[in-house]
Short mmCIF file of C-alpha atoms in Angstrom, two decimals:
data_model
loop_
_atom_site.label_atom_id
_atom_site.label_comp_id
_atom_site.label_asym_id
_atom_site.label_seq_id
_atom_site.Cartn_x
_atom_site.Cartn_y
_atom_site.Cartn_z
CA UNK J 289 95.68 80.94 141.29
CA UNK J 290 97.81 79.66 138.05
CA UNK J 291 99.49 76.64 138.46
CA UNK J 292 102.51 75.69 136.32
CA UNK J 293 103.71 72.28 135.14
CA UNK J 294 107.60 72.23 137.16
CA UNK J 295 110.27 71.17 134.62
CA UNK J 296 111.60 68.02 135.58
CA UNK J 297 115.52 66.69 135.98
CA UNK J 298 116.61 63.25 134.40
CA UNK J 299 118.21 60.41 137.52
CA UNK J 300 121.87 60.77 135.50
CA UNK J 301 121.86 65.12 135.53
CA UNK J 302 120.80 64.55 139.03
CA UNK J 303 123.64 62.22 139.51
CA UNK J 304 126.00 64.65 137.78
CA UNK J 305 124.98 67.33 140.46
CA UNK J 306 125.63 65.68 143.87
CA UNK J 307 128.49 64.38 142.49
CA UNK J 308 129.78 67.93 141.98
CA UNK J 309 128.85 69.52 145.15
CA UNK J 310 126.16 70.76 143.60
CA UNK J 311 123.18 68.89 145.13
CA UNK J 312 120.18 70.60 144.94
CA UNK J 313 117.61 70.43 148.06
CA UNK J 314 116.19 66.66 147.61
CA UNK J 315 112.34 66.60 148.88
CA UNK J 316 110.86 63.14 148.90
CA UNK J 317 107.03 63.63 148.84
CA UNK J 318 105.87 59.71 149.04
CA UNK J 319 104.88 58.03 152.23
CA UNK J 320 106.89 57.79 155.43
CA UNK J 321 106.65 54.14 155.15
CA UNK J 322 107.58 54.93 150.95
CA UNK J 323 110.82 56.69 152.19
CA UNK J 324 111.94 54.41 154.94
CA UNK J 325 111.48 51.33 152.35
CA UNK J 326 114.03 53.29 149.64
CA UNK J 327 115.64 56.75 148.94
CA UNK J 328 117.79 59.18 147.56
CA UNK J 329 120.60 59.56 150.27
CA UNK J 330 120.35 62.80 151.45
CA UNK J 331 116.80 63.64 150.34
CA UNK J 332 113.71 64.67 153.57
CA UNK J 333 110.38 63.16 153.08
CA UNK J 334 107.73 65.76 152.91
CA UNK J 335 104.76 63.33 152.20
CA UNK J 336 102.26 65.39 149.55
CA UNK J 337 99.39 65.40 151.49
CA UNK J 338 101.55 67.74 154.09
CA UNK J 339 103.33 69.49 151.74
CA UNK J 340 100.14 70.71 150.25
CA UNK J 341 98.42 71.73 153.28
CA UNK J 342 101.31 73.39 154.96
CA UNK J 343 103.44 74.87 151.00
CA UNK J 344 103.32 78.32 152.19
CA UNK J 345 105.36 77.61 155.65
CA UNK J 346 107.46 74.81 154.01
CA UNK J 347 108.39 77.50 151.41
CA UNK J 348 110.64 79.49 153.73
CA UNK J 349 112.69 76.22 154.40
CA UNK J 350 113.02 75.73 150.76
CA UNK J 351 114.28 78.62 149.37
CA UNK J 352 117.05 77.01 147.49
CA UNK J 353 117.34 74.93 144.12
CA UNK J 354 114.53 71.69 144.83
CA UNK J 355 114.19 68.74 143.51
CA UNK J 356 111.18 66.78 144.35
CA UNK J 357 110.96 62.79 144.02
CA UNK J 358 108.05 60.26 144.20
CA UNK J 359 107.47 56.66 143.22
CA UNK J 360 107.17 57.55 139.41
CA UNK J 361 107.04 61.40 138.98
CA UNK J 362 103.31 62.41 139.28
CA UNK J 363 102.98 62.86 143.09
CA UNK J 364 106.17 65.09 142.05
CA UNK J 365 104.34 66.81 139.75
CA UNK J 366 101.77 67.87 142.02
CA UNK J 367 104.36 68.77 144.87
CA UNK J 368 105.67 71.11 142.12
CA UNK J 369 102.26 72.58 141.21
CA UNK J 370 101.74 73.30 144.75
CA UNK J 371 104.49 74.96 145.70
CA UNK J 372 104.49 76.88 142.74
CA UNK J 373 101.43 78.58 143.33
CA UNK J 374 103.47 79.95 146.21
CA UNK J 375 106.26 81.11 144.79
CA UNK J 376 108.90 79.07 144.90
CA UNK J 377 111.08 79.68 142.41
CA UNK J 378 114.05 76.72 140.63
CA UNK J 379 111.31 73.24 141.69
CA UNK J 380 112.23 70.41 139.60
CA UNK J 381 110.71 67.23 139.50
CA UNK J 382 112.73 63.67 139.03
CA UNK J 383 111.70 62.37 136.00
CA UNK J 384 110.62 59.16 135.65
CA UNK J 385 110.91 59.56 140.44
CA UNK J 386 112.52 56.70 142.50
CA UNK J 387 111.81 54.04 139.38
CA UNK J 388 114.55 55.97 136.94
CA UNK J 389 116.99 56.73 139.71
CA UNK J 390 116.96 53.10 140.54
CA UNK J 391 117.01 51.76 137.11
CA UNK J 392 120.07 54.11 136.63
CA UNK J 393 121.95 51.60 139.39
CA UNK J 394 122.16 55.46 141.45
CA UNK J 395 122.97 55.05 145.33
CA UNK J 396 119.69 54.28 147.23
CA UNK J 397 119.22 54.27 151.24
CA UNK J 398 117.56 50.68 151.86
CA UNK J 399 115.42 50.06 154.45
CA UNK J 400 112.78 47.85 155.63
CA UNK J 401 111.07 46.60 152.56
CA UNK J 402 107.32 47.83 152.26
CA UNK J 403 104.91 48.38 149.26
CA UNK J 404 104.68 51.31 147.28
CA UNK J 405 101.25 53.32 147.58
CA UNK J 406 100.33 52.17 144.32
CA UNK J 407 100.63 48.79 144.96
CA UNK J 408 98.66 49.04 148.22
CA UNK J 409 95.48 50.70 146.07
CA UNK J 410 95.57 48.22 143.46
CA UNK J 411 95.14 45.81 146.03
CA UNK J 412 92.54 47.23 148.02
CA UNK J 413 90.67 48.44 144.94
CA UNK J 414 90.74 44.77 142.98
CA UNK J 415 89.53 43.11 146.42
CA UNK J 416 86.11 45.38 146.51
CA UNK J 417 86.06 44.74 143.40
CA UNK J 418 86.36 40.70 143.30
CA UNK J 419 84.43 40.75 147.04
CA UNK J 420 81.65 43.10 145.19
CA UNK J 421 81.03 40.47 141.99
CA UNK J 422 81.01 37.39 143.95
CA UNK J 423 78.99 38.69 146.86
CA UNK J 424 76.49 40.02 143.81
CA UNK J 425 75.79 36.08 143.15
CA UNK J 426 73.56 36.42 146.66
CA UNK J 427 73.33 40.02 147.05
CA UNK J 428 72.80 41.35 143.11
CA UNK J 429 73.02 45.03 144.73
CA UNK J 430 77.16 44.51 145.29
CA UNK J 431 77.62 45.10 141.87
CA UNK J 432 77.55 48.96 142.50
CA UNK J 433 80.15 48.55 145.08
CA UNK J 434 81.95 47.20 141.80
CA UNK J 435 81.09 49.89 140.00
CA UNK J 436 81.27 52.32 142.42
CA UNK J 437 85.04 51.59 142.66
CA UNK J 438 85.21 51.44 138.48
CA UNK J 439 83.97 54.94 138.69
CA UNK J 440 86.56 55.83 141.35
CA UNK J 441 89.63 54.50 139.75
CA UNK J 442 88.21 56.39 135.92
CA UNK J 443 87.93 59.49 138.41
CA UNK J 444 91.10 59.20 139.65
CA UNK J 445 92.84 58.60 136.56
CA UNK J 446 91.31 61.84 134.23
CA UNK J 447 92.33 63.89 137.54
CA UNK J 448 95.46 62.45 137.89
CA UNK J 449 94.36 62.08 141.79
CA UNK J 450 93.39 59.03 143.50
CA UNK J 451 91.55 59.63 146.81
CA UNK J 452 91.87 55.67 148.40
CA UNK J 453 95.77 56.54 148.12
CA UNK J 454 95.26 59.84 150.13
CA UNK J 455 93.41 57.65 152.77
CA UNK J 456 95.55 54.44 152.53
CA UNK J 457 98.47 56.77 153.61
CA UNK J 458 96.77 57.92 156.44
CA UNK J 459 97.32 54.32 157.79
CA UNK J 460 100.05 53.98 160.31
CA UNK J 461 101.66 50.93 157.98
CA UNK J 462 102.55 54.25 155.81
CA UNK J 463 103.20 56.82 158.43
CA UNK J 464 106.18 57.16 160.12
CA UNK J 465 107.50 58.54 163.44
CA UNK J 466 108.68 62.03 161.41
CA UNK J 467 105.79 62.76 160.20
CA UNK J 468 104.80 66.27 161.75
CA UNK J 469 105.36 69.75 160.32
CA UNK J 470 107.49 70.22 162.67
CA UNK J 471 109.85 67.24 162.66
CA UNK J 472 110.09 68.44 158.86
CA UNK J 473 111.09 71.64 159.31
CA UNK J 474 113.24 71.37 161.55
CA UNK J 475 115.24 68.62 159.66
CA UNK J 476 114.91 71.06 156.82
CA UNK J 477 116.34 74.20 158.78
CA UNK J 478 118.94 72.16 160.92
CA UNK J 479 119.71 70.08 157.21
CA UNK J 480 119.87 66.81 159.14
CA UNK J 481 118.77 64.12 156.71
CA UNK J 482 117.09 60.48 157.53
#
């Protein structure tokens, strides 16, 4: 199995394109609770995790011209690597995700505010981390929680994967009710858009 890197689409060509009538299929792979916070209108959240697992069904529903969007670009990225090891032909990936588009002052569905994956693992990670070096002053063995989590986070960032962000957006603060395969599909076969 080869995997490609997708070419990627700057937030102002993108503009350029809906505002033709050219729009190209708009797949949002962050978090439910990601996607109801902020997104492109007219774009369907496809959170990675499921768009991984399920690429070869999802396929058939996006046989078009895609362009997939994240937080910053590299959830993207690995949207398009996945679905490019099943064929999919014309994936593009927002460069720069929903940070450029915003920055670009482009239209943006607002909902209730929440905080990006990212943020969330940052959080969790530097609270092990502070809990694991103060609890060491009694217990000297917490240190390897520390370090543990150091190793983690160094893991993560050679592999450009982070595993406590897979299982932080497992958490029903970051799921939503649309969430199923097939809720997805058929929003993607009926093209109704959240």
């Amino acid at each position: 199995m080869t995997t490609t890197t997708p070419s990627t689409v700057d937030a102002a060509t993108l503009r350029e394109l809906i505002a033709a009538g050219r729009a190209p299929r708009l797949i949002d792979v962050r978090t439910p609770g990601e996607f109801e916070a902020a997104h492109v209108p007219g774009a369907y959240n496809v959170p990675l995790d499921l768009l991984k697992e399920h690429r070869e069904e999802l396929r058939s529903h996006l046989d078009e011209d895609v362009v997939l969007i994240c937080r910053s670009g590299v959830r993207a990225g690995q949207a398009g690597q996945a679905l490019g090891t099943v064929g999919l032909p014309n994936v593009r990936v927002l460069d720069g995700g929903m940070l450029a588009w915003q920055a670009t002052n482009a239209p943006v569905v607002q909902g209730r505010p929440r905080w990006d994956l990212e943020r969330q693992v940052r959080l969790v990670a530097g609270s092990i981390v502070l809990a694991a070096v103060v609890g060491s002053v009694f217990v000297p063995g917490l240190k390897w929680v520390a370090a543990f989590i150091g190793a983690g986070l160094t893991f993560a960032a050679l592999t450009n994967t982070c595993a406590m962000g897979m299982l932080l957006g497992k958490l029903p603060y970051n799921r939503g009710a649309s969430c199923d395969l097939d809720t997805i599909v058929g929003q993607l076969r009926d093209g109704s858009r959240r």
